[in-house]
Amino acid sequence: MFAVVRTGGKQYRVAAGDKIVVEKLAGDAGATVALDDVLLAGEGTELKDTKGLTVQAEIIAQAKGEKVIVFKKRRRHNYRRKNGHRQQHTILKILSIGAEKKAAPKKAAKADEAPAAEAGEA
């Protein structure tokens, strides 16, 4: 099964076991994160409904990208500026693609509402 998720303003096609490098996410190495913004999911050529679908991933490391040199120059004005930039990245390992388990809290909330409705009728 594969999924297309959006994080950090970019889209990634992932499957269980894949390792991807994304924009920095909060968390330490070994922590688990849920990517909720699933745009597309499927298996083979069949597409599946993405409502309530999440992708579970483990943070492998927090790292920095390659240095990018920013050089500005205006000719004949003795103006030169040199800066460098290293983007912060998070390396993720995709654990699973599956449905979110939020059904249990909803049932508990409905159970709390039922006695209140009965008390109002009596």
PDB file of C-alpha atoms in Angstrom:
ATOM      1  CA  MET A   1       0.000   0.000   0.000  1.00  0.00           C
ATOM      2  CA  PHE A   2       1.232   3.508  -0.755  1.00  0.00           C
ATOM      3  CA  ALA A   3       0.140   7.003   0.207  1.00  0.00           C
ATOM      4  CA  VAL A   4       0.887  10.576  -0.813  1.00  0.00           C
ATOM      5  CA  VAL A   5       1.330  12.819   2.227  1.00  0.00           C
ATOM      6  CA  ARG A   6       1.907  16.546   2.537  1.00  0.00           C
ATOM      7  CA  THR A   7       4.297  17.944   5.118  1.00  0.00           C
ATOM      8  CA  GLY A   8       6.436  21.060   5.096  1.00  0.00           C
ATOM      9  CA  GLY A   9       4.746  22.350   1.940  1.00  0.00           C
ATOM     10  CA  LYS A  10       5.921  19.369  -0.103  1.00  0.00           C
ATOM     11  CA  GLN A  11       4.316  16.087  -1.126  1.00  0.00           C
ATOM     12  CA  TYR A  12       5.895  12.663  -0.674  1.00  0.00           C
ATOM     13  CA  ARG A  13       4.894   9.233  -2.005  1.00  0.00           C
ATOM     14  CA  VAL A  14       5.525   6.762   0.807  1.00  0.00           C
ATOM     15  CA  ALA A  15       5.077   3.090   1.589  1.00  0.00           C
ATOM     16  CA  ALA A  16       5.738   1.105   4.761  1.00  0.00           C
ATOM     17  CA  GLY A  17       9.469   0.796   5.393  1.00  0.00           C
ATOM     18  CA  ASP A  18      10.482   3.857   3.315  1.00  0.00           C
ATOM     19  CA  LYS A  19      12.892   6.470   4.648  1.00  0.00           C
ATOM     20  CA  ILE A  20      12.267  10.089   3.666  1.00  0.00           C
ATOM     21  CA  VAL A  21      13.874  13.443   4.446  1.00  0.00           C
ATOM     22  CA  VAL A  22      11.338  16.187   5.243  1.00  0.00           C
ATOM     23  CA  GLU A  23      11.393  19.738   6.597  1.00  0.00           C
ATOM     24  CA  LYS A  24      12.077  19.900  10.337  1.00  0.00           C
ATOM     25  CA  LEU A  25       9.402  18.377  12.574  1.00  0.00           C
ATOM     26  CA  ALA A  26       9.281  18.700  16.347  1.00  0.00           C
ATOM     27  CA  GLY A  27      10.468  15.644  18.257  1.00  0.00           C
ATOM     28  CA  ASP A  28      13.539  13.687  19.232  1.00  0.00           C
ATOM     29  CA  ALA A  29      15.065  10.625  17.618  1.00  0.00           C
ATOM     30  CA  GLY A  30      12.959   7.553  18.350  1.00  0.00           C
ATOM     31  CA  ALA A  31       9.698   9.481  18.720  1.00  0.00           C
ATOM     32  CA  THR A  32       6.664   8.547  16.641  1.00  0.00           C
ATOM     33  CA  VAL A  33       4.775  11.119  14.585  1.00  0.00           C
ATOM     34  CA  ALA A  34       1.493  10.871  12.717  1.00  0.00           C
ATOM     35  CA  LEU A  35       1.213  12.487   9.294  1.00  0.00           C
ATOM     36  CA  ASP A  36      -2.497  13.344   9.041  1.00  0.00           C
ATOM     37  CA  ASP A  37      -2.538  15.203   5.729  1.00  0.00           C
ATOM     38  CA  VAL A  38      -2.963  12.203   3.411  1.00  0.00           C
ATOM     39  CA  LEU A  39      -3.820  13.305  -0.128  1.00  0.00           C
ATOM     40  CA  LEU A  40      -3.993   9.935  -1.892  1.00  0.00           C
ATOM     41  CA  ALA A  41      -3.805   6.286  -0.919  1.00  0.00           C
ATOM     42  CA  GLY A  42      -3.938   3.091  -2.863  1.00  0.00           C
ATOM     43  CA  GLU A  43      -2.701  -0.382  -3.525  1.00  0.00           C
ATOM     44  CA  GLY A  44      -1.524  -1.257  -7.008  1.00  0.00           C
ATOM     45  CA  THR A  45      -3.870   0.531  -9.382  1.00  0.00           C
ATOM     46  CA  GLU A  46      -6.800   0.817  -6.937  1.00  0.00           C
ATOM     47  CA  LEU A  47      -7.286   4.046  -4.995  1.00  0.00           C
ATOM     48  CA  LYS A  48      -8.712   4.078  -1.475  1.00  0.00           C
ATOM     49  CA  ASP A  49     -10.666   6.603   0.575  1.00  0.00           C
ATOM     50  CA  THR A  50      -8.349   8.887   2.577  1.00  0.00           C
ATOM     51  CA  LYS A  51     -10.912  10.029   5.157  1.00  0.00           C
ATOM     52  CA  GLY A  52      -9.507   9.321   8.624  1.00  0.00           C
ATOM     53  CA  LEU A  53      -6.332   7.827   7.167  1.00  0.00           C
ATOM     54  CA  THR A  54      -2.993   8.563   8.836  1.00  0.00           C
ATOM     55  CA  VAL A  55       0.606   7.607   8.202  1.00  0.00           C
ATOM     56  CA  GLN A  56       2.671   6.611  11.240  1.00  0.00           C
ATOM     57  CA  ALA A  57       6.387   7.417  11.077  1.00  0.00           C
ATOM     58  CA  GLU A  58       9.359   7.202  13.417  1.00  0.00           C
ATOM     59  CA  ILE A  59      11.924   9.991  13.661  1.00  0.00           C
ATOM     60  CA  ILE A  60      15.331   8.520  12.911  1.00  0.00           C
ATOM     61  CA  ALA A  61      17.365  11.723  13.251  1.00  0.00           C
ATOM     62  CA  GLN A  62      17.329  15.505  13.148  1.00  0.00           C
ATOM     63  CA  ALA A  63      19.922  16.668  10.622  1.00  0.00           C
ATOM     64  CA  LYS A  64      21.117  19.613   8.550  1.00  0.00           C
ATOM     65  CA  GLY A  65      21.215  19.753   4.773  1.00  0.00           C
ATOM     66  CA  GLU A  66      24.125  20.746   2.560  1.00  0.00           C
ATOM     67  CA  LYS A  67      25.394  24.300   2.831  1.00  0.00           C
ATOM     68  CA  VAL A  68      24.065  26.719   0.228  1.00  0.00           C
ATOM     69  CA  ILE A  69      26.209  29.776  -0.472  1.00  0.00           C
ATOM     70  CA  VAL A  70      24.374  33.068  -1.017  1.00  0.00           C
ATOM     71  CA  PHE A  71      26.607  35.619  -2.742  1.00  0.00           C
ATOM     72  CA  LYS A  72      25.453  39.139  -3.608  1.00  0.00           C
ATOM     73  CA  LYS A  73      27.481  41.546  -5.701  1.00  0.00           C
ATOM     74  CA  ARG A  74      26.891  44.896  -7.331  1.00  0.00           C
ATOM     75  CA  ARG A  75      29.552  45.593  -9.856  1.00  0.00           C
ATOM     76  CA  ARG A  76      31.585  48.789  -9.680  1.00  0.00           C
ATOM     77  CA  HIS A  77      30.229  49.642  -6.208  1.00  0.00           C
ATOM     78  CA  ASN A  78      32.596  47.564  -4.027  1.00  0.00           C
ATOM     79  CA  TYR A  79      29.555  45.685  -2.663  1.00  0.00           C
ATOM     80  CA  ARG A  80      29.971  41.985  -1.854  1.00  0.00           C
ATOM     81  CA  ARG A  81      28.058  39.922   0.691  1.00  0.00           C
ATOM     82  CA  LYS A  82      28.603  36.219   1.309  1.00  0.00           C
ATOM     83  CA  ASN A  83      26.260  34.144   3.473  1.00  0.00           C
ATOM     84  CA  GLY A  84      25.704  30.455   3.949  1.00  0.00           C
ATOM     85  CA  HIS A  85      22.565  28.528   4.879  1.00  0.00           C
ATOM     86  CA  ARG A  86      21.989  24.962   6.089  1.00  0.00           C
ATOM     87  CA  GLN A  87      18.363  23.824   6.157  1.00  0.00           C
ATOM     88  CA  GLN A  88      17.115  21.788   9.130  1.00  0.00           C
ATOM     89  CA  HIS A  89      15.763  18.341   8.151  1.00  0.00           C
ATOM     90  CA  THR A  90      14.077  15.422   9.845  1.00  0.00           C
ATOM     91  CA  ILE A  91      14.711  11.879   8.637  1.00  0.00           C
ATOM     92  CA  LEU A  92      11.602   9.690   8.953  1.00  0.00           C
ATOM     93  CA  LYS A  93      11.032   5.958   8.619  1.00  0.00           C
ATOM     94  CA  ILE A  94       7.463   5.107   7.612  1.00  0.00           C
ATOM     95  CA  LEU A  95       6.036   2.484   9.969  1.00  0.00           C
ATOM     96  CA  SER A  96       2.506   1.990   8.679  1.00  0.00           C
ATOM     97  CA  ILE A  97      -0.291   3.423   6.599  1.00  0.00           C
ATOM     98  CA  GLY A  98      -3.635   2.851   8.202  1.00  0.00           C
ATOM     99  CA  ALA A  99      -6.808   4.176   9.756  1.00  0.00           C
ATOM    100  CA  GLU A 100      -6.716   6.350  12.814  1.00  0.00           C
ATOM    101  CA  LYS A 101      -8.089   4.678  15.959  1.00  0.00           C
ATOM    102  CA  LYS A 102     -10.396   7.374  17.344  1.00  0.00           C
ATOM    103  CA  ALA A 103     -13.572   5.261  17.435  1.00  0.00           C
ATOM    104  CA  ALA A 104     -13.295   4.362  21.146  1.00  0.00           C
ATOM    105  CA  PRO A 105     -13.408   7.958  22.476  1.00  0.00           C
ATOM    106  CA  LYS A 106     -16.461   8.724  20.304  1.00  0.00           C
ATOM    107  CA  LYS A 107     -18.380   5.770  21.764  1.00  0.00           C
ATOM    108  CA  ALA A 108     -17.519   6.912  25.297  1.00  0.00           C
ATOM    109  CA  ALA A 109     -18.810  10.404  24.493  1.00  0.00           C
ATOM    110  CA  LYS A 110     -22.103   8.962  23.213  1.00  0.00           C
ATOM    111  CA  ALA A 111     -22.465   6.904  26.407  1.00  0.00           C
ATOM    112  CA  ASP A 112     -22.098  10.098  28.485  1.00  0.00           C
ATOM    113  CA  GLU A 113     -24.800  11.856  26.445  1.00  0.00           C
ATOM    114  CA  ALA A 114     -27.367   9.031  26.859  1.00  0.00           C
ATOM    115  CA  PRO A 115     -27.921   9.393  30.648  1.00  0.00           C
ATOM    116  CA  ALA A 116     -28.236  13.169  30.278  1.00  0.00           C
ATOM    117  CA  ALA A 117     -30.973  12.685  27.666  1.00  0.00           C
ATOM    118  CA  GLU A 118     -32.823  10.187  29.885  1.00  0.00           C
ATOM    119  CA  ALA A 119     -32.672  12.540  32.888  1.00  0.00           C
ATOM    120  CA  GLY A 120     -34.160  15.336  30.786  1.00  0.00           C
ATOM    121  CA  GLU A 121     -37.136  13.141  29.793  1.00  0.00           C
ATOM    122  CA  ALA A 122     -38.015  12.103  33.348  1.00  0.00           C
TER     123      ALA A 122
END
